[in-house]
Tab-separated table of C-alpha atoms in Angstrom:
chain	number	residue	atom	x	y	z
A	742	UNK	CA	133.323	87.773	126.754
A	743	UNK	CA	136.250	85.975	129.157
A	744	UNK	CA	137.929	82.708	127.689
A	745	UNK	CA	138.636	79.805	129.443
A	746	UNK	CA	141.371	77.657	128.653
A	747	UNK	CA	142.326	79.359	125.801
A	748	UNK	CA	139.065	79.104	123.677
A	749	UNK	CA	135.929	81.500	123.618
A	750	UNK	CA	133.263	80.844	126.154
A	751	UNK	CA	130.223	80.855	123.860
A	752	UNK	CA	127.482	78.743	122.501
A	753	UNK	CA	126.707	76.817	119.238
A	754	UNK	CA	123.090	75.644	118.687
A	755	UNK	CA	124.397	71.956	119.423
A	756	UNK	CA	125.895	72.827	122.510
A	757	UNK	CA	124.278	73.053	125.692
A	758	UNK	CA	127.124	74.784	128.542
A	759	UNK	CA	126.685	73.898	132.259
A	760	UNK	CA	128.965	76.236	134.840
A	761	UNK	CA	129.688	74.191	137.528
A	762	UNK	CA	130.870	76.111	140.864
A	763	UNK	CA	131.568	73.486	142.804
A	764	UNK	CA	133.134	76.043	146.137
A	765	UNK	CA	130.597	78.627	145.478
A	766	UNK	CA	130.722	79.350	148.961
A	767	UNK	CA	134.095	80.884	148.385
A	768	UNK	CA	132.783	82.913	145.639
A	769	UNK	CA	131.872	86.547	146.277
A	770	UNK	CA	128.274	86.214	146.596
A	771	UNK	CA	126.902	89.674	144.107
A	772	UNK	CA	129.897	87.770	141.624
A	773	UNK	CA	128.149	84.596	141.916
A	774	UNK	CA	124.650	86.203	141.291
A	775	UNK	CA	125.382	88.544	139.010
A	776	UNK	CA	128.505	88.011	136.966
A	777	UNK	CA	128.803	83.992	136.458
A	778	UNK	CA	124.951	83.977	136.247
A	779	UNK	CA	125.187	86.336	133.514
A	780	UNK	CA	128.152	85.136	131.692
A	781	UNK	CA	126.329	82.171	131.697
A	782	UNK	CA	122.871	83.135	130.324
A	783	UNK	CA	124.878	84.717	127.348
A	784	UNK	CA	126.542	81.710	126.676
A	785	UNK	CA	123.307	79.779	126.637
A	786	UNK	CA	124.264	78.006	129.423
A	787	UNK	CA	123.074	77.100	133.058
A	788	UNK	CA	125.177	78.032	136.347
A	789	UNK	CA	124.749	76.266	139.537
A	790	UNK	CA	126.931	75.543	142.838
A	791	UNK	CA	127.590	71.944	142.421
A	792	UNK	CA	126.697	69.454	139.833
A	793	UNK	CA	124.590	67.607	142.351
A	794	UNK	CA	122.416	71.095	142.447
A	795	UNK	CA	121.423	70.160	138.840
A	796	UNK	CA	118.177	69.375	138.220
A	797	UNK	CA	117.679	65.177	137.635
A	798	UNK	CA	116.400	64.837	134.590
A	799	UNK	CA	119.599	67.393	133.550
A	800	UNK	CA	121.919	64.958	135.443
A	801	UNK	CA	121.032	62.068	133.830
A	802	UNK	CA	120.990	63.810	130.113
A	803	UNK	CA	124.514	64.900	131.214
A	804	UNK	CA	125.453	61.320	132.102
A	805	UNK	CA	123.404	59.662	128.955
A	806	UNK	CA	125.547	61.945	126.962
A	807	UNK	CA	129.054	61.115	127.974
A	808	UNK	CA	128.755	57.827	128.762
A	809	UNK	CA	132.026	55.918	128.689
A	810	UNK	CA	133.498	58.457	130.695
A	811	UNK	CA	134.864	57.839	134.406
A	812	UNK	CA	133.554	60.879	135.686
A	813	UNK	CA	131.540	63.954	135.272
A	814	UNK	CA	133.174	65.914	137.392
A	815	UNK	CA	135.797	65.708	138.790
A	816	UNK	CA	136.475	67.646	142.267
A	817	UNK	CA	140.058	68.214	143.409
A	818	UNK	CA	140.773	68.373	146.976
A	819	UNK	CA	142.327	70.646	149.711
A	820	UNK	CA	142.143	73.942	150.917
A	821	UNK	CA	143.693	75.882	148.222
A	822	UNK	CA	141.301	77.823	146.528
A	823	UNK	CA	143.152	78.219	143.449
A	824	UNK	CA	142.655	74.072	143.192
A	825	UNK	CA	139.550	73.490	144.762
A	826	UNK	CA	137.260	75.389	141.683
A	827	UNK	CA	138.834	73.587	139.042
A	828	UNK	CA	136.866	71.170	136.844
A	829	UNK	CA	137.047	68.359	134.061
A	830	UNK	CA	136.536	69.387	130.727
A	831	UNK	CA	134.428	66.990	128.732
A	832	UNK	CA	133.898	67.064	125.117
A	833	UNK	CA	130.329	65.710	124.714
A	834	UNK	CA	127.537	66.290	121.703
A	835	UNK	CA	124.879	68.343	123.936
A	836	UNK	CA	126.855	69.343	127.107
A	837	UNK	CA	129.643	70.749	127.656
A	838	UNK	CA	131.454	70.891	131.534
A	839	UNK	CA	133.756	73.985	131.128
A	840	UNK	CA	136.905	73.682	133.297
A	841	UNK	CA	137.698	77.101	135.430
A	842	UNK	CA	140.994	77.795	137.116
A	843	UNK	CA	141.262	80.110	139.562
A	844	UNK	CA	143.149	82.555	137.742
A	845	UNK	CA	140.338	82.607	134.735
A	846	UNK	CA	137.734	82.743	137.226
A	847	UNK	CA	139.004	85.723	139.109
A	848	UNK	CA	139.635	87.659	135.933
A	849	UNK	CA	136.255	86.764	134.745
A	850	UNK	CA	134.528	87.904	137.440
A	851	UNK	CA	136.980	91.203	137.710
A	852	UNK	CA	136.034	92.323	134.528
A	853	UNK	CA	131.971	91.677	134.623
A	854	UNK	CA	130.610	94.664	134.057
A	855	UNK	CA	126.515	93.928	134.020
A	856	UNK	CA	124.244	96.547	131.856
A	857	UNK	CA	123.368	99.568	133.348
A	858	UNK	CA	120.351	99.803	135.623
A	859	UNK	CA	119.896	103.459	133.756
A	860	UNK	CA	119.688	104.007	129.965
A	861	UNK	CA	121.715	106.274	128.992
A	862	UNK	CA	124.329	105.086	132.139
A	863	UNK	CA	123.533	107.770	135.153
A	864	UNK	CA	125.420	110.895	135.198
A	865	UNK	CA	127.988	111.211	137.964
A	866	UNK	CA	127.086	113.291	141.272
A	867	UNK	CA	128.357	116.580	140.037
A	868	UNK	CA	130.425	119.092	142.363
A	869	UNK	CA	128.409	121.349	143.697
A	870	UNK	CA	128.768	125.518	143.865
A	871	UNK	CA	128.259	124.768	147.423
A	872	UNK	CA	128.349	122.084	149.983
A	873	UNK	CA	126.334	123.463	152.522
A	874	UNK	CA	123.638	126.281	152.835
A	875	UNK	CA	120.232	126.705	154.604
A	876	UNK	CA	116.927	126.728	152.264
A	877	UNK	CA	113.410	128.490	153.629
A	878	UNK	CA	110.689	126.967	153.437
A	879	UNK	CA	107.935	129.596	153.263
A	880	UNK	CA	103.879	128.036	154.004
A	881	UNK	CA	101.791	130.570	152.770
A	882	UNK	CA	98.212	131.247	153.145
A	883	UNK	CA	96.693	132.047	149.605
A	884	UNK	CA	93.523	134.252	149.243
A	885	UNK	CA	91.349	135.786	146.213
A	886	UNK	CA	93.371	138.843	145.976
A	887	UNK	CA	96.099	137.964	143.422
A	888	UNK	CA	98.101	141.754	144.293
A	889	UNK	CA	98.312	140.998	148.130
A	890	UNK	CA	99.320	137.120	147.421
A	891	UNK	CA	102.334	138.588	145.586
A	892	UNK	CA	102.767	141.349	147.844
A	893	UNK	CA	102.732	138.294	151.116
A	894	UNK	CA	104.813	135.914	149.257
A	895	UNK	CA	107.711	139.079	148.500
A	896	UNK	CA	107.343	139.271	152.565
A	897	UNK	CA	107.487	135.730	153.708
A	898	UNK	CA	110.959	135.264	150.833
A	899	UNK	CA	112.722	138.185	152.451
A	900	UNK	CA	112.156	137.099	155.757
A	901	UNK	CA	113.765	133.755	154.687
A	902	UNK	CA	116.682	135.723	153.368
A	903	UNK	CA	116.979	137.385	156.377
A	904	UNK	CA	117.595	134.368	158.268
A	905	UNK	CA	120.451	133.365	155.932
A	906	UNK	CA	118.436	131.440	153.075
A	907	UNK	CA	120.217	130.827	150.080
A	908	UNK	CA	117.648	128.948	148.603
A	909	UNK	CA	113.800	129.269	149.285
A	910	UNK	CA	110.446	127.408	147.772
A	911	UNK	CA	107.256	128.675	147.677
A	912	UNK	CA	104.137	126.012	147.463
A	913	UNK	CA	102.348	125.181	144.865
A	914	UNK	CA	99.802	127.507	143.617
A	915	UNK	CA	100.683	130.966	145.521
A	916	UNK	CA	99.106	133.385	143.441
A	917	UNK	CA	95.451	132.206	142.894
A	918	UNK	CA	92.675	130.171	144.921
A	919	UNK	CA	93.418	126.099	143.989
A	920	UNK	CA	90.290	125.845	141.590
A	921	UNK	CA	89.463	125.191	137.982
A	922	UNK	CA	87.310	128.051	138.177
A	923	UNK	CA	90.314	130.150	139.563
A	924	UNK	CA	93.068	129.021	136.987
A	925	UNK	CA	92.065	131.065	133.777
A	926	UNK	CA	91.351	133.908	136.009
A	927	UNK	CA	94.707	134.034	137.306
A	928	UNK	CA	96.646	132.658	134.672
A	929	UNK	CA	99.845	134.597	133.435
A	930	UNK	CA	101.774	134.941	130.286
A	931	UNK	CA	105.174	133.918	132.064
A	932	UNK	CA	106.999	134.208	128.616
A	933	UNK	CA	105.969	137.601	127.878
A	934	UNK	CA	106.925	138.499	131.556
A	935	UNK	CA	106.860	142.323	132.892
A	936	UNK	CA	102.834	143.564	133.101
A	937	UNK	CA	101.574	139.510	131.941
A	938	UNK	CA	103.152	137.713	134.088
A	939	UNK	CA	103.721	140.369	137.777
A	940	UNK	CA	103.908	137.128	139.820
A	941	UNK	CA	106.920	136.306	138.074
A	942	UNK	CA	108.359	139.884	138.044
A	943	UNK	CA	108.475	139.787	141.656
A	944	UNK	CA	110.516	136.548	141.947
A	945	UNK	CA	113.315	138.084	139.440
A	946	UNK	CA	113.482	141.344	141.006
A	947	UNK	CA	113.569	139.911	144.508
A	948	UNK	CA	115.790	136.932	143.569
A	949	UNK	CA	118.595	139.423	142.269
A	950	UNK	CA	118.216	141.687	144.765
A	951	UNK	CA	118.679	139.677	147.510
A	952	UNK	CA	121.050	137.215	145.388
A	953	UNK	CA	119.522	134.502	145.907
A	954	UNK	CA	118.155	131.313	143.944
A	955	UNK	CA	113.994	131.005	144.397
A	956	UNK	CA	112.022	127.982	143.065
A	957	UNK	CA	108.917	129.937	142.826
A	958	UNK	CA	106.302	127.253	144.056
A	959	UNK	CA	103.652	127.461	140.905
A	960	UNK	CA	101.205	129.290	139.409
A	961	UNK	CA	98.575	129.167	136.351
A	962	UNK	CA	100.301	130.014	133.422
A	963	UNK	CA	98.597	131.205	129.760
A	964	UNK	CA	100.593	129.783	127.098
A	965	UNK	CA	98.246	130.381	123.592
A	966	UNK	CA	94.456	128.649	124.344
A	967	UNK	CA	96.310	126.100	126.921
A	968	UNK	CA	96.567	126.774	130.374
A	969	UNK	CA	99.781	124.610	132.359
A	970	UNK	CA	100.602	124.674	136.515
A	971	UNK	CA	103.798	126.301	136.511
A	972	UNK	CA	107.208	126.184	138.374
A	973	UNK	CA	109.995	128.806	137.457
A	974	UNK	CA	113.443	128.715	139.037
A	975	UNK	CA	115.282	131.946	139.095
A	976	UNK	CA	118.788	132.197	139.778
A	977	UNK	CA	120.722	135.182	142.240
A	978	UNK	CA	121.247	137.275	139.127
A	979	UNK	CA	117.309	137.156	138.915
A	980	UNK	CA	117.378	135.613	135.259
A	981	UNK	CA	114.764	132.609	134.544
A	982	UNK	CA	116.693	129.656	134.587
A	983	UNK	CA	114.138	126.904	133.987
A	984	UNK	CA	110.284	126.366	133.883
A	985	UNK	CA	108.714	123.268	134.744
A	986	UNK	CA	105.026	122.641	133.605
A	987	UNK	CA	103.442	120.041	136.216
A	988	UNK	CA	103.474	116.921	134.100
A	989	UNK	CA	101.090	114.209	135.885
A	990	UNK	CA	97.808	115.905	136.124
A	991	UNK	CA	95.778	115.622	139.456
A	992	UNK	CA	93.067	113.766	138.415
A	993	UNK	CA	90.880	111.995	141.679
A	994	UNK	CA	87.744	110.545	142.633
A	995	UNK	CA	87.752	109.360	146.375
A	996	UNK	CA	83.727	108.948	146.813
A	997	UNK	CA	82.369	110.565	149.838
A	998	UNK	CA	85.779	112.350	150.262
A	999	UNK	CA	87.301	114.167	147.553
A	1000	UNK	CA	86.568	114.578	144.089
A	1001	UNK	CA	89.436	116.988	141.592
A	1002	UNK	CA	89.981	116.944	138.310
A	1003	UNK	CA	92.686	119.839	137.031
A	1004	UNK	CA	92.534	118.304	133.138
A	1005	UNK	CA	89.339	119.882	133.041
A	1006	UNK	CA	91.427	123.154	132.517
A	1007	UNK	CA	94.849	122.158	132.970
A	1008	UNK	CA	97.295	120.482	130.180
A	1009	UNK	CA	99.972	118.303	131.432
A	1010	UNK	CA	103.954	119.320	130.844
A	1011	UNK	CA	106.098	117.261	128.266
A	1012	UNK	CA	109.164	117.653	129.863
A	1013	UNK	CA	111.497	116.725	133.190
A	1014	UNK	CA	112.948	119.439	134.970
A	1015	UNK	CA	116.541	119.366	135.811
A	1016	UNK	CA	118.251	122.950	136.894
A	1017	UNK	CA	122.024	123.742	137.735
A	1018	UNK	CA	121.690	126.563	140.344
A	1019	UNK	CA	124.219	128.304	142.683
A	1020	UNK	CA	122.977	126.090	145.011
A	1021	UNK	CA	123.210	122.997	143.203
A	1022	UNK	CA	121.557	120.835	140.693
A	1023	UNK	CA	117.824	120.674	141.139
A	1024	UNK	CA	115.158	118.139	139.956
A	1025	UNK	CA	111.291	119.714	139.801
A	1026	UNK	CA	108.578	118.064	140.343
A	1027	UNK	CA	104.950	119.707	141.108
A	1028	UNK	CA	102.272	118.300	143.603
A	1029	UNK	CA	101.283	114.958	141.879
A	1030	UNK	CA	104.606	114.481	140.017
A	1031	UNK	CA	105.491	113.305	143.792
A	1032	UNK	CA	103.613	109.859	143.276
A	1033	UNK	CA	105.746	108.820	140.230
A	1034	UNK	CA	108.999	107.133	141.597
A	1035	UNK	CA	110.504	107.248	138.046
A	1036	UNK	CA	110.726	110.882	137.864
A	1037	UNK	CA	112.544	111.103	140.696
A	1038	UNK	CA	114.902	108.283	139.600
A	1039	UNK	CA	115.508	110.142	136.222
A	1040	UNK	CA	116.485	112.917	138.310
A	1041	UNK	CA	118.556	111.058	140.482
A	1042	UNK	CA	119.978	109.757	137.224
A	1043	UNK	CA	120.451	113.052	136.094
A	1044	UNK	CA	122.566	114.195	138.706
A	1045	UNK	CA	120.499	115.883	140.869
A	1046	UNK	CA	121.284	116.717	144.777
A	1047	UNK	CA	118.054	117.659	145.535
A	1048	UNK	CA	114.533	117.580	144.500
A	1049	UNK	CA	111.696	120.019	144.621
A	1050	UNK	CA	107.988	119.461	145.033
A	1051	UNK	CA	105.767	122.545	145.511
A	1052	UNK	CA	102.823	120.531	146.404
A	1053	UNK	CA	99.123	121.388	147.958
A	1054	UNK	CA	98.209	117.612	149.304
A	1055	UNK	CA	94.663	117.833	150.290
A	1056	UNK	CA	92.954	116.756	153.767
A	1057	UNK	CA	92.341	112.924	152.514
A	1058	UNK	CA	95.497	112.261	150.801
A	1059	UNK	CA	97.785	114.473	153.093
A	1060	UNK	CA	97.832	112.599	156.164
A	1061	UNK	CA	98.220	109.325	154.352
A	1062	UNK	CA	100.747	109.559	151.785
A	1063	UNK	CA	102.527	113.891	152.073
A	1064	UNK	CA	105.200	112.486	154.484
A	1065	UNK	CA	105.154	109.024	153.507
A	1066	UNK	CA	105.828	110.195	149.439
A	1067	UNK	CA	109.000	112.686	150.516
A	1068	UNK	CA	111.153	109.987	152.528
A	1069	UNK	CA	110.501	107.404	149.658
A	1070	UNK	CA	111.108	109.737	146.993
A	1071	UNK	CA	114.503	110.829	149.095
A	1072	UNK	CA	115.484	107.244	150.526
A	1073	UNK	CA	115.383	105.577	147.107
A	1074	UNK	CA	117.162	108.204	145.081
A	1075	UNK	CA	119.374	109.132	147.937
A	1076	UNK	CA	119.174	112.548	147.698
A	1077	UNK	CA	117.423	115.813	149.306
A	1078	UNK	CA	114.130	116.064	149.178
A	1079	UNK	CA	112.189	119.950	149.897
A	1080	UNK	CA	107.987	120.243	149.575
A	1081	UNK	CA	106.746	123.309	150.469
A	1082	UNK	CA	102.637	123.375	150.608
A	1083	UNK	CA	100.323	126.473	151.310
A	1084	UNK	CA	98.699	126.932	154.366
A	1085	UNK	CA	95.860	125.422	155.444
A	1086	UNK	CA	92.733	127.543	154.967
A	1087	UNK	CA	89.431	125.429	156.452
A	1088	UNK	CA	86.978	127.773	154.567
A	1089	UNK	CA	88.690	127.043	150.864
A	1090	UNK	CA	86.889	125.182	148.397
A	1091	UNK	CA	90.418	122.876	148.491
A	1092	UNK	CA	91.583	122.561	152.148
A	1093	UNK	CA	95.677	122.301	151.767
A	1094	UNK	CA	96.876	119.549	154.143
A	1095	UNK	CA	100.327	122.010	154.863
A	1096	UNK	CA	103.508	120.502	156.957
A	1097	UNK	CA	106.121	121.734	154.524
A	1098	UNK	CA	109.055	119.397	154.900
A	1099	UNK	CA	112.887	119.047	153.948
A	1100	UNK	CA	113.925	115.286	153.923
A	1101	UNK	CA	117.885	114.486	154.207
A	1102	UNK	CA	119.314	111.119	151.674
A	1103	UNK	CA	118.629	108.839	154.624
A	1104	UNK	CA	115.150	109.127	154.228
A	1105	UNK	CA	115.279	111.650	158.109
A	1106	UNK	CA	113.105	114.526	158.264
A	1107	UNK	CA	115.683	117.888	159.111
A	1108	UNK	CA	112.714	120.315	159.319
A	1109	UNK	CA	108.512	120.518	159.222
A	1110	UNK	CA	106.027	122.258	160.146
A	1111	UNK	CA	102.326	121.899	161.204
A	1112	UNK	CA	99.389	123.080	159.121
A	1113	UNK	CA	99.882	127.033	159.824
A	1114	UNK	CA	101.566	130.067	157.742
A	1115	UNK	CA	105.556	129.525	158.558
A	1116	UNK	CA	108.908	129.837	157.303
A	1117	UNK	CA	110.751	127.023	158.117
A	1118	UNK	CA	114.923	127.004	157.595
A	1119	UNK	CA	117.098	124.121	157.747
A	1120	UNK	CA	120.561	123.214	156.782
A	1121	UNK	CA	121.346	121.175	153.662
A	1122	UNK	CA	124.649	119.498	153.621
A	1123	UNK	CA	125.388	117.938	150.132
A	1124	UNK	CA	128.179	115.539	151.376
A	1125	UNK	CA	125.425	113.550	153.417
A	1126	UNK	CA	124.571	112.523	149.784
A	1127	UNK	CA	128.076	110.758	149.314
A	1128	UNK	CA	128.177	109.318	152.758
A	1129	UNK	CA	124.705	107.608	152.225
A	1130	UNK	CA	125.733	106.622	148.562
A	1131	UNK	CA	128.784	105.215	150.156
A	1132	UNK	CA	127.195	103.229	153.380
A	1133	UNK	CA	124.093	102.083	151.169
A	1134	UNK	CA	125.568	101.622	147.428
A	1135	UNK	CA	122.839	101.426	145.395
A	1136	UNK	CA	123.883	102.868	142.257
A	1137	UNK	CA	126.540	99.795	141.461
A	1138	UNK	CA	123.852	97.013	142.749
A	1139	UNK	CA	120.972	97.609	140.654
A	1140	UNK	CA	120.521	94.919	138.511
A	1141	UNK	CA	120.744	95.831	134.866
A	1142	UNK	CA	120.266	92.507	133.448
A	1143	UNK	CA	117.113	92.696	134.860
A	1144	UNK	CA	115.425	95.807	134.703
A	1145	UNK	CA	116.132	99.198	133.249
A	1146	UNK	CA	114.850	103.063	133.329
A	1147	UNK	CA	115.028	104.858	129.969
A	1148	UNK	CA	115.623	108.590	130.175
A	1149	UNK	CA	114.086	109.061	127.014
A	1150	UNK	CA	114.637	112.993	126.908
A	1151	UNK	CA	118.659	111.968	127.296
A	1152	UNK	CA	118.385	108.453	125.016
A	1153	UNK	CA	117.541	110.976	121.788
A	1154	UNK	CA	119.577	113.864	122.918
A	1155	UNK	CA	117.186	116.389	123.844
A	1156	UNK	CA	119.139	117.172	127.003
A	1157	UNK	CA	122.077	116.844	128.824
């Protein structure tokens, strides 16, 4: 805490501090909100512009109390800033009128340093492998025959190569018909891998073969008697680099429109996803996880430059809230944003509402597509993220005194 005239600016139980600005309007307004607000509240004390802004019944306490004296305050005049926020000091039994020069006050306000917005603090914006590189989108349509969904999705990834992907994202769900009658039918042992798991033995063979990093949309995966919807990352040496069970389970019941419940079969994930990739560090997210800002904050917190959502928004929700979610979820955060949805099949039990996107740190959509199969390719550009971090700065004006996200994975040192 600063002193003022020599002595600790704090509180005794007897004491009652007023902070009186009288030139606020030459105060740096976030210093006036923030830091003499603050310094203030943890003094036990009250801050306002001029002792006039006081409330009444305080003003006449104040007066009551130091009766005898000449004046409360006492305002000094000219244009000299250094004189003009100086104040009386009074020595009275319930309030106390701290005097401020202009040196104390600047150094006071120099050195506020409010409580971070983030718990633990957010990790700084890490250097990527690479600043810019283009990422395929690849909308697939999804039928009954698990071999041939493989066999398409290989296709549709190498074609994305082709045109210079370094990255590419599948949708949500590639492998298997979107049904609670399909998942157990489909489901894969992804940690046993090779025969159990073939979806995932494509993405490794293809992803070192063509040396690139694939977020491999999801799938059903077996894990024991529990069945989980499934996002694996593989990296250009076609190693698995992270798995990330979908964690908020799509549970709905729009009457006369759409009814979907995947905890019937489905258990939820117990972690965040957070991947460093040749391509960058990547947040996952699945579908659903898309509606729940603070994931996407803890990402952002995390030191991610772009977030993932294999997603398979249906017809009711989809034209409402699919594009509406992504330039939130990427405006807020101020980061990438990449969804990548199956095509839409109108004889499905679940119609997929498609339009695949990739949403920029401004919140600007860089590439989508309708509701057809397609591979869509755009650029990212990872320094967009520090111009819009610079123009909009976010980070250093959320309010920590006020509110405040708890990574708890990070708080008990479960990850980095």
């Amino acid at each position: 805490m600063g002193r003022i005239d020599g002595g600790p600016f704090t509180c005794c139980c007897c004491r009652y501090q007023i902070v009186v600005i009288d030139d606020s309007a030459r105060l740096d307004s976030h210093l006036l909100g923030s830091a003499w607000r603050r310094i203030a509240m943890k003094a036990g004390g009250l801050v306002c512009s001029s002792f006039q802004s006081l409330s009444s019944c305080t003003r006449s306490a104040a007066h009551r109390s130091i009766s005898g004296k000449s004046s409360l305050l006492r305002s000094f005049g000219g244009s000299d800033f250094s004189r003009k926020i100086q104040f009386s000091v009074f020595g009275i039994s319930k309030y106390q009128i701290r005097r401020i020069g202009a040196t104390a006050a600047s150094s006071m306000a120099a050195s506020f340093s409010p409580e971070q917005a983030r718990v633990p603090p957010a990790v700084s914006l890490p250097s990527p492998p690479i600043n810019k590189f283009k990422i395929g989108l690849c909308q697939l349509s999804v039928t009954d025959d698990k071999g041939r969904n493989i066999k398409h999705a290989r296709k549709a990834i190498e074609d994305a190569a082709s045109q210079g992907a370094k990255l590419v994202l599948l949708p949500e769900i590639w492998n298997s018909p979107y049904s609670n009658d399909s998942f157990p039918v489909y489901a894969e042992d992804i940690d046993a891998g090779g025969d159990a798991s073939p979806s995932t033995a494509m993405l490794s063979e293809v992803s070192r073969l063509l040396k690139i990093t694939i977020v491999g949309g999801s799938i059903p995966e077996r894990c024991g008697d529990r069945l989980y919807n499934t996002c694996c990352v593989f990296g250009a040496d076609g190693k698995l680099k992270a798995k990330h069970r979908k964690i908020h389970l799509f549970d709905i019941d729009i009457p006369g429109k759409i009814t979907f419940k995947e905890s019937k079969t489905l258990t939820a994930g117990e972690s965040p996803t957070v991947v460093d990739t040749d391509v960058g560090r990547i947040g996952i997210g699945i579908c659903y996880d898309i509606r729940f800002q603070e994931l996407a904050m803890l990402y952002a917190a995390r030191g991610a430059h772009l977030i993932c959502y294999p997603g398979a928004f249906n017809m009711t929700t989809g034209p409402l809230h699919w594009e509406l979610l992504q330039r939130a979820r990427a405006t807020d955060n101020q980061l990438y944003v990449a969804t990548c949805s199956p095509a839409r099949d109108a004889g499905a039990g679940y119609v997929a509402w498609g339009h695949s996107t990739l949403v920029g740190p401004f919140g600007e959509i860089l590439a989508t597509t309708d509701h057809d199969e397609a591979i869509i390719i755009s650029e990212i550009d990872y320094s967009n993220i520090e111009l819009r971090r610079t123009n909009l700065p976010l980070e250093k004006q959320r309010r920590g005194d006020l509110y405040q996200l708890v990574d708890v994975q990070r708080s008990s040192g479960e990850t980095h």
